[in-house]
């Protein structure tokens, strides 16, 4: 049903907090992350996950692009001995295990009762309840197995879509790329058989999240923008985080008019006060050609948003580089020539720095311009659109002639 609430399990913020605790560069966040992680573990009775923090010698980072954070043997030993939450609280572990055992016994009893006296729909719901509890407490293997069993026993298309998306969330949580791809595909197949508008929109967000994880920002951007007016996938990420991701992706991928439309949309305007300030400034300053402000906000986004994000950290340097190229190209396309001094002043950097930066991007074919160091001038060298069209016509003509020749041989 469109208004059905999807339980936010597994809680992806738990995986995010674990990542922050094990990233030495985020030491300033360790205390608050430690407190928040322990609270989340207690709230969701995550006995198996709490135990795994002391048994797994490495922590998953990006679900697909960078599945493991390299660690020294010394750090791995330290984690095994103490874990990201400090030394394991055996009393807490026993309490969580006791709650898990009692709840799972009730769920098993409910399944047995349904199988003996009730119909298929009741049996299916009993299995879904068990699968969701195992997912909630972070029992990876058993949760996946139970979700697959629930999928087999549920005949309704809507329920099957929800279970497939639950398996995708498990994949994001535990960094299981094959599971993510398999059940995104299955969810798409179920949607084609009759999914409602709400589940179609949810699937767009899941697909965009997956695309961001593998650095496919271009196809992710339209999915995020399309989901802006109808976002309901709060089981995957909060609304403010979704808006922030949409702005980050759109700033890189969208044209200036498209980015302005995104910025002016009521969904973005209504949440600007809730998203990180540098994210909004990054998008608006690029639209308004305030390049010195843009550079400062880009540095903040890279450090405050990308470095602290399990999903985005692996893309940090790439993102900064690509946005710098976009900003340079946007400014240079308005001029036939420009002095190094004025360009450096526009971006708030030194002439030496901007000179070295431009040479790097020009030599790699990213910018169509040349630098005259003697006169301190940058001359744009835009490729001729007329020449490009002419070459395209010639190529298409060759293909057509070859096709006609092959056809004539067949006919005559």
mmCIF file of C-alpha atoms in Angstrom:
data_model
loop_
_atom_site.group_PDB
_atom_site.id
_atom_site.type_symbol
_atom_site.label_atom_id
_atom_site.label_comp_id
_atom_site.label_asym_id
_atom_site.label_seq_id
_atom_site.Cartn_x
_atom_site.Cartn_y
_atom_site.Cartn_z
ATOM 1 C CA UNK A 1 0.000 0.000 0.000
ATOM 2 C CA UNK A 2 1.161 3.516 -0.774
ATOM 3 C CA UNK A 3 0.837 4.685 2.809
ATOM 4 C CA UNK A 4 2.406 1.570 4.389
ATOM 5 C CA UNK A 5 5.294 2.352 6.719
ATOM 6 C CA UNK A 6 8.458 0.415 5.909
ATOM 7 C CA UNK A 7 10.518 -0.488 9.019
ATOM 8 C CA UNK A 8 13.969 1.182 8.829
ATOM 9 C CA UNK A 9 15.887 -2.082 9.270
ATOM 10 C CA UNK A 10 18.727 -2.621 9.130
ATOM 11 C CA UNK A 11 19.491 0.834 10.483
ATOM 12 C CA UNK A 12 22.058 2.176 7.994
ATOM 13 C CA UNK A 13 23.151 4.891 10.405
ATOM 14 C CA UNK A 14 24.682 2.104 12.531
ATOM 15 C CA UNK A 15 27.001 1.123 9.664
ATOM 16 C CA UNK A 16 27.802 4.816 9.153
ATOM 17 C CA UNK A 17 28.744 5.260 12.819
ATOM 18 C CA UNK A 18 30.909 2.127 12.749
ATOM 19 C CA UNK A 19 32.772 3.516 9.742
ATOM 20 C CA UNK A 20 33.436 6.815 11.506
ATOM 21 C CA UNK A 21 34.746 5.086 14.603
ATOM 22 C CA UNK A 22 37.276 3.088 12.620
ATOM 23 C CA UNK A 23 38.486 5.977 10.441
ATOM 24 C CA UNK A 24 41.531 7.486 12.151
ATOM 25 C CA UNK A 25 41.067 10.733 10.208
ATOM 26 C CA UNK A 26 37.723 11.225 11.978
ATOM 27 C CA UNK A 27 39.077 11.111 15.527
ATOM 28 C CA UNK A 28 37.212 14.327 16.350
ATOM 29 C CA UNK A 29 33.921 12.428 15.797
ATOM 30 C CA UNK A 30 34.830 9.289 17.725
ATOM 31 C CA UNK A 31 33.273 10.184 21.074
ATOM 32 C CA UNK A 32 29.889 11.286 19.716
ATOM 33 C CA UNK A 33 29.845 8.363 17.270
ATOM 34 C CA UNK A 34 30.632 5.907 20.046
ATOM 35 C CA UNK A 35 27.758 7.154 22.188
ATOM 36 C CA UNK A 36 25.304 7.211 19.264
ATOM 37 C CA UNK A 37 26.315 3.731 18.081
ATOM 38 C CA UNK A 38 25.899 2.170 21.510
ATOM 39 C CA UNK A 39 22.470 3.812 21.885
ATOM 40 C CA UNK A 40 21.392 2.489 18.486
ATOM 41 C CA UNK A 41 22.596 -1.031 19.300
ATOM 42 C CA UNK A 42 20.611 -1.006 22.553
ATOM 43 C CA UNK A 43 17.486 0.452 20.906
ATOM 44 C CA UNK A 44 17.365 -2.231 18.202
ATOM 45 C CA UNK A 45 18.568 -5.077 20.473
ATOM 46 C CA UNK A 46 21.485 -5.721 18.090
ATOM 47 C CA UNK A 47 23.140 -8.557 19.965
ATOM 48 C CA UNK A 48 24.658 -10.297 16.899
ATOM 49 C CA UNK A 49 25.939 -7.026 15.466
ATOM 50 C CA UNK A 50 27.435 -5.952 18.800
ATOM 51 C CA UNK A 51 29.284 -9.262 18.951
ATOM 52 C CA UNK A 52 30.516 -8.891 15.360
ATOM 53 C CA UNK A 53 32.249 -5.605 16.200
ATOM 54 C CA UNK A 54 34.710 -7.603 18.289
ATOM 55 C CA UNK A 55 35.117 -10.487 15.877
ATOM 56 C CA UNK A 56 35.477 -8.823 12.447
ATOM 57 C CA UNK A 57 38.988 -7.471 11.829
ATOM 58 C CA UNK A 58 37.940 -4.874 9.231
ATOM 59 C CA UNK A 59 34.951 -2.626 8.684
ATOM 60 C CA UNK A 60 32.946 -2.227 5.502
ATOM 61 C CA UNK A 61 33.061 1.235 3.932
ATOM 62 C CA UNK A 62 31.475 1.893 0.549
ATOM 63 C CA UNK A 63 29.024 -0.875 -0.425
ATOM 64 C CA UNK A 64 30.607 -1.441 -3.834
ATOM 65 C CA UNK A 65 33.437 0.887 -4.745
ATOM 66 C CA UNK A 66 35.639 0.275 -1.697
ATOM 67 C CA UNK A 67 34.417 -2.704 0.311
ATOM 68 C CA UNK A 68 37.173 -2.725 2.938
ATOM 69 C CA UNK A 69 39.163 -0.146 4.825
ATOM 70 C CA UNK A 70 42.833 -1.172 4.793
ATOM 71 C CA UNK A 71 44.173 -1.539 8.319
ATOM 72 C CA UNK A 72 47.527 -2.349 9.819
ATOM 73 C CA UNK A 73 47.911 -5.638 11.739
ATOM 74 C CA UNK A 74 48.359 -3.592 14.897
ATOM 75 C CA UNK A 75 45.043 -1.808 14.361
ATOM 76 C CA UNK A 76 43.324 -5.083 13.529
ATOM 77 C CA UNK A 77 44.584 -6.639 16.765
ATOM 78 C CA UNK A 78 43.477 -3.584 18.702
ATOM 79 C CA UNK A 79 40.011 -3.884 17.189
ATOM 80 C CA UNK A 80 39.791 -7.569 18.047
ATOM 81 C CA UNK A 81 40.779 -6.837 21.625
ATOM 82 C CA UNK A 82 38.656 -3.779 22.218
ATOM 83 C CA UNK A 83 36.371 -3.006 19.273
ATOM 84 C CA UNK A 84 35.175 0.454 18.204
ATOM 85 C CA UNK A 85 33.068 0.749 21.343
ATOM 86 C CA UNK A 86 35.882 0.045 23.765
ATOM 87 C CA UNK A 87 36.069 -3.223 25.646
ATOM 88 C CA UNK A 88 33.005 -5.348 25.232
ATOM 89 C CA UNK A 89 30.399 -5.028 27.961
ATOM 90 C CA UNK A 90 29.675 -8.678 28.735
ATOM 91 C CA UNK A 91 26.607 -7.758 30.792
ATOM 92 C CA UNK A 92 25.143 -5.818 27.870
ATOM 93 C CA UNK A 93 25.967 -8.660 25.476
ATOM 94 C CA UNK A 94 24.172 -11.140 27.747
ATOM 95 C CA UNK A 95 21.122 -8.840 28.011
ATOM 96 C CA UNK A 96 20.911 -8.427 24.241
ATOM 97 C CA UNK A 97 21.349 -12.155 23.640
ATOM 98 C CA UNK A 98 18.594 -12.919 26.153
ATOM 99 C CA UNK A 99 16.172 -10.499 24.450
ATOM 100 C CA UNK A 100 17.032 -11.925 21.035
ATOM 101 C CA UNK A 101 16.514 -15.518 22.171
ATOM 102 C CA UNK A 102 13.128 -14.782 23.751
ATOM 103 C CA UNK A 103 11.824 -12.766 20.774
ATOM 104 C CA UNK A 104 13.001 -15.316 18.226
ATOM 105 C CA UNK A 105 11.323 -18.102 20.235
ATOM 106 C CA UNK A 106 8.025 -16.186 20.075
ATOM 107 C CA UNK A 107 8.427 -15.642 16.320
ATOM 108 C CA UNK A 108 9.203 -19.336 15.746
ATOM 109 C CA UNK A 109 6.158 -20.291 17.807
ATOM 110 C CA UNK A 110 4.022 -17.932 15.697
ATOM 111 C CA UNK A 111 5.311 -19.547 12.480
ATOM 112 C CA UNK A 112 4.544 -23.066 13.781
ATOM 113 C CA UNK A 113 1.056 -22.010 14.834
ATOM 114 C CA UNK A 114 0.366 -20.399 11.450
ATOM 115 C CA UNK A 115 1.611 -23.465 9.561
ATOM 116 C CA UNK A 116 -0.656 -25.751 11.612
ATOM 117 C CA UNK A 117 -3.921 -23.808 11.748
ATOM 118 C CA UNK A 118 -3.862 -20.815 9.381
ATOM 119 C CA UNK A 119 -3.660 -19.952 5.715
ATOM 120 C CA UNK A 120 -0.821 -19.032 3.382
ATOM 121 C CA UNK A 121 -1.077 -15.268 3.961
ATOM 122 C CA UNK A 122 -0.729 -15.697 7.742
ATOM 123 C CA UNK A 123 2.260 -18.020 7.267
ATOM 124 C CA UNK A 124 3.864 -15.497 4.927
ATOM 125 C CA UNK A 125 3.339 -12.656 7.431
ATOM 126 C CA UNK A 126 4.823 -14.741 10.252
ATOM 127 C CA UNK A 127 7.951 -15.353 8.163
ATOM 128 C CA UNK A 128 8.190 -11.651 7.285
ATOM 129 C CA UNK A 129 8.058 -10.766 10.972
ATOM 130 C CA UNK A 130 10.900 -13.162 11.779
ATOM 131 C CA UNK A 131 12.961 -11.977 8.801
ATOM 132 C CA UNK A 132 12.536 -8.341 9.782
ATOM 133 C CA UNK A 133 13.572 -9.000 13.387
ATOM 134 C CA UNK A 134 16.712 -10.830 12.279
ATOM 135 C CA UNK A 135 17.425 -7.913 9.939
ATOM 136 C CA UNK A 136 16.885 -5.437 12.760
ATOM 137 C CA UNK A 137 19.347 -7.125 15.143
ATOM 138 C CA UNK A 138 22.075 -7.500 12.483
ATOM 139 C CA UNK A 139 22.139 -11.296 12.197
ATOM 140 C CA UNK A 140 23.471 -11.188 8.630
ATOM 141 C CA UNK A 141 23.329 -14.747 7.292
ATOM 142 C CA UNK A 142 20.124 -15.742 9.077
ATOM 143 C CA UNK A 143 18.433 -12.475 8.074
ATOM 144 C CA UNK A 144 19.227 -13.021 4.387
ATOM 145 C CA UNK A 145 18.002 -16.612 4.556
ATOM 146 C CA UNK A 146 14.779 -15.626 6.342
ATOM 147 C CA UNK A 147 14.080 -12.764 3.918
ATOM 148 C CA UNK A 148 14.494 -15.140 0.969
ATOM 149 C CA UNK A 149 12.101 -17.609 2.594
ATOM 150 C CA UNK A 150 9.597 -14.814 3.195
ATOM 151 C CA UNK A 151 9.946 -13.782 -0.455
ATOM 152 C CA UNK A 152 9.076 -17.315 -1.580
ATOM 153 C CA UNK A 153 6.040 -17.519 0.682
ATOM 154 C CA UNK A 154 4.583 -14.090 -0.218
ATOM 155 C CA UNK A 155 2.468 -14.038 -3.370
ATOM 156 C CA UNK A 156 1.501 -10.354 -3.370
ATOM 157 C CA UNK A 157 3.550 -8.130 -5.705
ATOM 158 C CA UNK A 158 3.701 -5.303 -3.173
ATOM 159 C CA UNK A 159 5.030 -7.551 -0.418
ATOM 160 C CA UNK A 160 7.589 -9.095 -2.752
ATOM 161 C CA UNK A 161 8.873 -5.640 -3.725
ATOM 162 C CA UNK A 162 9.191 -4.670 -0.052
ATOM 163 C CA UNK A 163 11.123 -7.843 0.780
ATOM 164 C CA UNK A 164 13.429 -7.375 -2.227
ATOM 165 C CA UNK A 165 14.181 -3.829 -1.068
ATOM 166 C CA UNK A 166 14.838 -5.127 2.456
ATOM 167 C CA UNK A 167 17.464 -7.447 0.985
ATOM 168 C CA UNK A 168 18.977 -4.483 -0.883
ATOM 169 C CA UNK A 169 19.232 -2.586 2.419
ATOM 170 C CA UNK A 170 20.961 -5.598 3.992
ATOM 171 C CA UNK A 171 23.369 -5.465 1.058
ATOM 172 C CA UNK A 172 24.082 -1.780 1.697
ATOM 173 C CA UNK A 173 24.517 -2.385 5.415
ATOM 174 C CA UNK A 174 26.946 -5.296 5.131
ATOM 175 C CA UNK A 175 28.555 -4.237 1.810
ATOM 176 C CA UNK A 176 27.329 -7.161 -0.284
ATOM 177 C CA UNK A 177 27.445 -5.938 -3.911
ATOM 178 C CA UNK A 178 26.099 -9.134 -5.478
ATOM 179 C CA UNK A 179 23.096 -9.109 -3.156
ATOM 180 C CA UNK A 180 22.421 -5.438 -3.956
ATOM 181 C CA UNK A 181 22.495 -5.953 -7.721
ATOM 182 C CA UNK A 182 20.470 -9.183 -7.619
ATOM 183 C CA UNK A 183 17.588 -7.769 -5.600
ATOM 184 C CA UNK A 184 17.517 -4.372 -7.296
ATOM 185 C CA UNK A 185 16.957 -6.361 -10.495
ATOM 186 C CA UNK A 186 14.266 -8.496 -8.836
ATOM 187 C CA UNK A 187 12.541 -5.401 -7.428
ATOM 188 C CA UNK A 188 12.505 -3.907 -10.936
ATOM 189 C CA UNK A 189 10.935 -7.123 -12.280
ATOM 190 C CA UNK A 190 8.263 -7.101 -9.563
ATOM 191 C CA UNK A 191 7.541 -3.401 -10.226
ATOM 192 C CA UNK A 192 6.874 -4.188 -13.884
ATOM 193 C CA UNK A 193 4.249 -6.722 -12.774
ATOM 194 C CA UNK A 194 2.163 -4.125 -10.959
ATOM 195 C CA UNK A 195 3.982 -2.094 -8.333
ATOM 196 C CA UNK A 196 2.191 1.037 -7.099
ATOM 197 C CA UNK A 197 3.526 4.593 -7.541
ATOM 198 C CA UNK A 198 4.986 4.725 -4.021
ATOM 199 C CA UNK A 199 7.114 1.609 -4.524
ATOM 200 C CA UNK A 200 8.171 2.793 -7.985
ATOM 201 C CA UNK A 201 9.418 6.007 -6.425
ATOM 202 C CA UNK A 202 11.177 4.161 -3.637
ATOM 203 C CA UNK A 203 12.975 1.996 -6.169
ATOM 204 C CA UNK A 204 14.266 5.130 -7.946
ATOM 205 C CA UNK A 205 15.910 6.261 -4.709
ATOM 206 C CA UNK A 206 17.460 2.829 -4.080
ATOM 207 C CA UNK A 207 18.825 2.712 -7.633
ATOM 208 C CA UNK A 208 20.248 6.233 -7.302
ATOM 209 C CA UNK A 209 21.897 5.339 -3.983
ATOM 210 C CA UNK A 210 23.491 2.295 -5.607
ATOM 211 C CA UNK A 211 24.671 4.356 -8.601
ATOM 212 C CA UNK A 212 26.276 6.912 -6.284
ATOM 213 C CA UNK A 213 28.151 4.118 -4.530
ATOM 214 C CA UNK A 214 29.758 3.049 -7.820
ATOM 215 C CA UNK A 215 30.522 6.620 -8.952
ATOM 216 C CA UNK A 216 27.785 6.756 -11.595
ATOM 217 C CA UNK A 217 26.626 10.247 -10.673
ATOM 218 C CA UNK A 218 25.247 11.108 -14.148
ATOM 219 C CA UNK A 219 22.507 8.425 -14.232
ATOM 220 C CA UNK A 220 21.839 8.892 -10.501
ATOM 221 C CA UNK A 221 21.047 12.608 -10.825
ATOM 222 C CA UNK A 222 17.759 12.369 -12.816
ATOM 223 C CA UNK A 223 16.528 9.599 -10.503
ATOM 224 C CA UNK A 224 17.161 11.776 -7.454
ATOM 225 C CA UNK A 225 15.570 14.845 -9.045
ATOM 226 C CA UNK A 226 12.498 12.852 -10.157
ATOM 227 C CA UNK A 227 12.095 11.581 -6.591
ATOM 228 C CA UNK A 228 12.195 15.041 -4.987
ATOM 229 C CA UNK A 229 8.415 15.708 -4.941
ATOM 230 C CA UNK A 230 7.490 12.181 -3.853
ATOM 231 C CA UNK A 231 10.320 11.063 -1.572
ATOM 232 C CA UNK A 232 9.143 8.538 1.026
ATOM 233 C CA UNK A 233 12.136 6.164 1.294
ATOM 234 C CA UNK A 234 12.997 7.252 4.835
ATOM 235 C CA UNK A 235 13.867 3.641 5.707
ATOM 236 C CA UNK A 236 16.950 4.114 3.502
ATOM 237 C CA UNK A 237 17.976 7.642 4.473
ATOM 238 C CA UNK A 238 16.392 10.709 6.137
ATOM 239 C CA UNK A 239 14.817 13.432 3.991
ATOM 240 C CA UNK A 240 17.555 15.975 4.775
ATOM 241 C CA UNK A 241 20.261 13.492 3.713
ATOM 242 C CA UNK A 242 18.346 12.763 0.514
ATOM 243 C CA UNK A 243 18.075 16.473 -0.335
ATOM 244 C CA UNK A 244 21.772 16.930 0.423
ATOM 245 C CA UNK A 245 22.733 14.015 -1.874
ATOM 246 C CA UNK A 246 20.472 15.387 -4.608
ATOM 247 C CA UNK A 247 22.139 18.807 -4.454
ATOM 248 C CA UNK A 248 25.637 17.320 -4.389
ATOM 249 C CA UNK A 249 24.896 15.131 -7.397
ATOM 250 C CA UNK A 250 23.064 17.867 -9.327
ATOM 251 C CA UNK A 251 25.850 20.387 -8.752
ATOM 252 C CA UNK A 252 28.247 18.052 -10.500
ATOM 253 C CA UNK A 253 25.994 16.706 -13.252
ATOM 254 C CA UNK A 254 23.277 19.247 -14.086
ATOM 255 C CA UNK A 255 23.539 22.283 -16.344
ATOM 256 C CA UNK A 256 23.199 25.691 -14.713
ATOM 257 C CA UNK A 257 19.498 26.132 -15.656
ATOM 258 C CA UNK A 258 18.690 22.619 -14.392
ATOM 259 C CA UNK A 259 20.569 23.222 -11.135
ATOM 260 C CA UNK A 260 18.697 26.491 -10.628
ATOM 261 C CA UNK A 261 15.399 24.623 -11.019
ATOM 262 C CA UNK A 262 16.481 22.111 -8.394
ATOM 263 C CA UNK A 263 17.535 24.865 -6.001
ATOM 264 C CA UNK A 264 14.234 26.708 -6.443
ATOM 265 C CA UNK A 265 12.070 23.610 -6.023
ATOM 266 C CA UNK A 266 9.780 23.757 -2.970
ATOM 267 C CA UNK A 267 11.238 20.502 -1.626
ATOM 268 C CA UNK A 268 14.758 21.963 -1.515
ATOM 269 C CA UNK A 269 13.657 25.394 -0.327
ATOM 270 C CA UNK A 270 11.668 23.799 2.486
ATOM 271 C CA UNK A 271 14.666 21.857 3.817
ATOM 272 C CA UNK A 272 17.597 24.252 3.210
ATOM 273 C CA UNK A 273 17.738 25.024 6.917
ATOM 274 C CA UNK A 274 18.096 21.295 7.722
ATOM 275 C CA UNK A 275 20.863 20.349 5.285
ATOM 276 C CA UNK A 276 24.558 21.193 5.813
ATOM 277 C CA UNK A 277 25.186 24.851 4.932
ATOM 278 C CA UNK A 278 28.180 24.254 2.597
ATOM 279 C CA UNK A 279 26.105 21.917 0.388
ATOM 280 C CA UNK A 280 23.550 24.631 -0.368
ATOM 281 C CA UNK A 281 26.255 27.262 -0.798
ATOM 282 C CA UNK A 282 28.166 24.989 -3.193
ATOM 283 C CA UNK A 283 25.179 24.724 -5.544
ATOM 284 C CA UNK A 284 24.050 28.353 -5.304
ATOM 285 C CA UNK A 285 27.527 29.863 -5.685
ATOM 286 C CA UNK A 286 28.161 27.849 -8.867
ATOM 287 C CA UNK A 287 24.824 29.020 -10.289
ATOM 288 C CA UNK A 288 25.594 32.639 -9.374
ATOM 289 C CA UNK A 289 29.215 32.481 -10.634
ATOM 290 C CA UNK A 290 30.612 33.361 -7.207
ATOM 291 C CA UNK A 291 33.703 31.269 -7.765
ATOM 292 C CA UNK A 292 35.745 32.258 -4.704
ATOM 293 C CA UNK A 293 32.754 31.334 -2.521
ATOM 294 C CA UNK A 294 32.332 28.156 -4.560
ATOM 295 C CA UNK A 295 35.943 27.090 -3.922
ATOM 296 C CA UNK A 296 35.627 27.610 -0.169
ATOM 297 C CA UNK A 297 32.363 25.672 0.032
ATOM 298 C CA UNK A 298 33.833 22.878 -2.119
ATOM 299 C CA UNK A 299 36.658 22.429 0.384
ATOM 300 C CA UNK A 300 34.149 22.266 3.239
ATOM 301 C CA UNK A 301 31.891 19.784 1.448
ATOM 302 C CA UNK A 302 34.880 17.539 0.737
ATOM 303 C CA UNK A 303 35.992 17.544 4.380
ATOM 304 C CA UNK A 304 32.698 17.752 6.257
ATOM 305 C CA UNK A 305 30.379 15.731 4.010
ATOM 306 C CA UNK A 306 32.458 13.383 1.848
ATOM 307 C CA UNK A 307 35.188 12.442 4.323
ATOM 308 C CA UNK A 308 32.630 11.606 7.009
ATOM 309 C CA UNK A 309 30.389 9.601 4.662
ATOM 310 C CA UNK A 310 30.676 5.849 4.259
ATOM 311 C CA UNK A 311 29.002 6.186 0.857
ATOM 312 C CA UNK A 312 30.896 9.194 -0.532
ATOM 313 C CA UNK A 313 34.376 9.203 1.006
ATOM 314 C CA UNK A 314 35.923 7.015 -1.685
ATOM 315 C CA UNK A 315 34.753 9.540 -4.332
ATOM 316 C CA UNK A 316 36.052 12.624 -2.523
ATOM 317 C CA UNK A 317 39.124 13.485 -4.617
ATOM 318 C CA UNK A 318 37.403 12.608 -7.872
ATOM 319 C CA UNK A 319 34.404 14.803 -7.000
ATOM 320 C CA UNK A 320 36.593 17.793 -6.101
ATOM 321 C CA UNK A 321 38.584 17.446 -9.307
ATOM 322 C CA UNK A 322 35.510 17.148 -11.525
ATOM 323 C CA UNK A 323 33.794 20.139 -9.958
ATOM 324 C CA UNK A 324 36.926 22.272 -10.357
ATOM 325 C CA UNK A 325 36.977 21.406 -14.065
ATOM 326 C CA UNK A 326 33.287 22.275 -14.351
ATOM 327 C CA UNK A 327 33.785 25.652 -12.653
ATOM 328 C CA UNK A 328 36.783 26.566 -14.831
ATOM 329 C CA UNK A 329 34.930 25.587 -17.994
ATOM 330 C CA UNK A 330 31.847 27.554 -16.926
ATOM 331 C CA UNK A 331 33.852 30.739 -16.431
ATOM 332 C CA UNK A 332 36.044 30.371 -19.517
ATOM 333 C CA UNK A 333 33.140 29.714 -21.880
ATOM 334 C CA UNK A 334 32.040 33.341 -21.415
ATOM 335 C CA UNK A 335 35.347 34.759 -22.702
ATOM 336 C CA UNK A 336 37.543 34.469 -25.754
ATOM 337 C CA UNK A 337 40.548 35.392 -23.620
ATOM 338 C CA UNK A 338 41.130 36.141 -19.967
ATOM 339 C CA UNK A 339 44.132 37.153 -17.902
ATOM 340 C CA UNK A 340 45.570 34.756 -15.363
ATOM 341 C CA UNK A 341 45.318 37.515 -12.780
ATOM 342 C CA UNK A 342 41.565 37.971 -13.232
ATOM 343 C CA UNK A 343 40.960 34.209 -13.224
ATOM 344 C CA UNK A 344 42.995 33.776 -10.047
ATOM 345 C CA UNK A 345 41.146 36.655 -8.418
ATOM 346 C CA UNK A 346 37.763 35.177 -9.393
ATOM 347 C CA UNK A 347 38.620 31.895 -7.651
ATOM 348 C CA UNK A 348 40.436 33.484 -4.714
ATOM 349 C CA UNK A 349 43.765 31.744 -5.377
ATOM 350 C CA UNK A 350 47.258 32.758 -6.513
ATOM 351 C CA UNK A 351 48.277 33.095 -10.168
ATOM 352 C CA UNK A 352 50.946 30.418 -9.728
ATOM 353 C CA UNK A 353 48.431 27.955 -8.355
ATOM 354 C CA UNK A 354 45.816 28.561 -11.059
ATOM 355 C CA UNK A 355 48.502 28.384 -13.766
ATOM 356 C CA UNK A 356 49.662 24.958 -12.579
ATOM 357 C CA UNK A 357 46.068 23.781 -12.216
ATOM 358 C CA UNK A 358 45.085 24.839 -15.743
ATOM 359 C CA UNK A 359 48.176 23.286 -17.333
ATOM 360 C CA UNK A 360 47.286 19.961 -15.715
ATOM 361 C CA UNK A 361 43.696 20.003 -16.990
ATOM 362 C CA UNK A 362 44.629 21.312 -20.452
ATOM 363 C CA UNK A 363 47.297 18.630 -20.956
ATOM 364 C CA UNK A 364 44.797 15.927 -20.006
ATOM 365 C CA UNK A 365 42.248 17.282 -22.485
ATOM 366 C CA UNK A 366 39.745 18.453 -19.869
ATOM 367 C CA UNK A 367 39.797 22.173 -20.803
ATOM 368 C CA UNK A 368 39.761 23.688 -24.290
ATOM 369 C CA UNK A 369 42.145 26.610 -23.830
ATOM 370 C CA UNK A 370 45.820 27.552 -23.953
ATOM 371 C CA UNK A 371 47.917 29.531 -21.472
ATOM 372 C CA UNK A 372 50.188 32.301 -22.770
ATOM 373 C CA UNK A 373 52.578 32.605 -19.835
ATOM 374 C CA UNK A 374 54.595 35.407 -21.450
ATOM 375 C CA UNK A 375 51.595 37.724 -21.563
ATOM 376 C CA UNK A 376 49.734 36.111 -18.663
ATOM 377 C CA UNK A 377 46.681 35.388 -20.794
ATOM 378 C CA UNK A 378 44.377 32.382 -21.200
ATOM 379 C CA UNK A 379 42.874 31.954 -24.664
ATOM 380 C CA UNK A 380 39.882 29.701 -25.112
ATOM 381 C CA UNK A 381 40.000 27.232 -27.950
ATOM 382 C CA UNK A 382 36.452 26.005 -28.366
ATOM 383 C CA UNK A 383 35.940 23.121 -30.773
ATOM 384 C CA UNK A 384 33.950 24.231 -33.820
ATOM 385 C CA UNK A 385 30.381 22.950 -33.684
ATOM 386 C CA UNK A 386 30.151 23.345 -37.471
ATOM 387 C CA UNK A 387 33.163 21.061 -37.929
ATOM 388 C CA UNK A 388 31.720 18.521 -35.514
ATOM 389 C CA UNK A 389 28.419 18.460 -37.405
ATOM 390 C CA UNK A 390 30.261 18.116 -40.731
ATOM 391 C CA UNK A 391 32.261 15.137 -39.409
ATOM 392 C CA UNK A 392 29.085 13.527 -38.097
ATOM 393 C CA UNK A 393 27.372 13.870 -41.493
ATOM 394 C CA UNK A 394 30.409 12.336 -43.254
ATOM 395 C CA UNK A 395 30.435 9.356 -40.866
ATOM 396 C CA UNK A 396 26.696 8.792 -41.213
ATOM 397 C CA UNK A 397 27.010 9.067 -45.008
ATOM 398 C CA UNK A 398 29.726 6.408 -45.057
ATOM 399 C CA UNK A 399 27.561 4.066 -43.012
ATOM 400 C CA UNK A 400 24.609 4.647 -45.354
ATOM 401 C CA UNK A 401 26.695 4.030 -48.492
ATOM 402 C CA UNK A 402 28.103 0.797 -47.042
ATOM 403 C CA UNK A 403 24.576 -0.382 -46.222
ATOM 404 C CA UNK A 404 23.378 0.415 -49.771
ATOM 405 C CA UNK A 405 26.317 -1.459 -51.282
ATOM 406 C CA UNK A 406 25.602 -4.548 -49.141
ATOM 407 C CA UNK A 407 21.923 -4.385 -50.069
ATOM 408 C CA UNK A 408 22.670 -4.086 -53.803
ATOM 409 C CA UNK A 409 24.833 -7.223 -53.654
ATOM 410 C CA UNK A 410 21.960 -9.141 -52.118
ATOM 411 C CA UNK A 411 19.391 -7.878 -54.637
ATOM 412 C CA UNK A 412 21.483 -8.104 -57.771
#
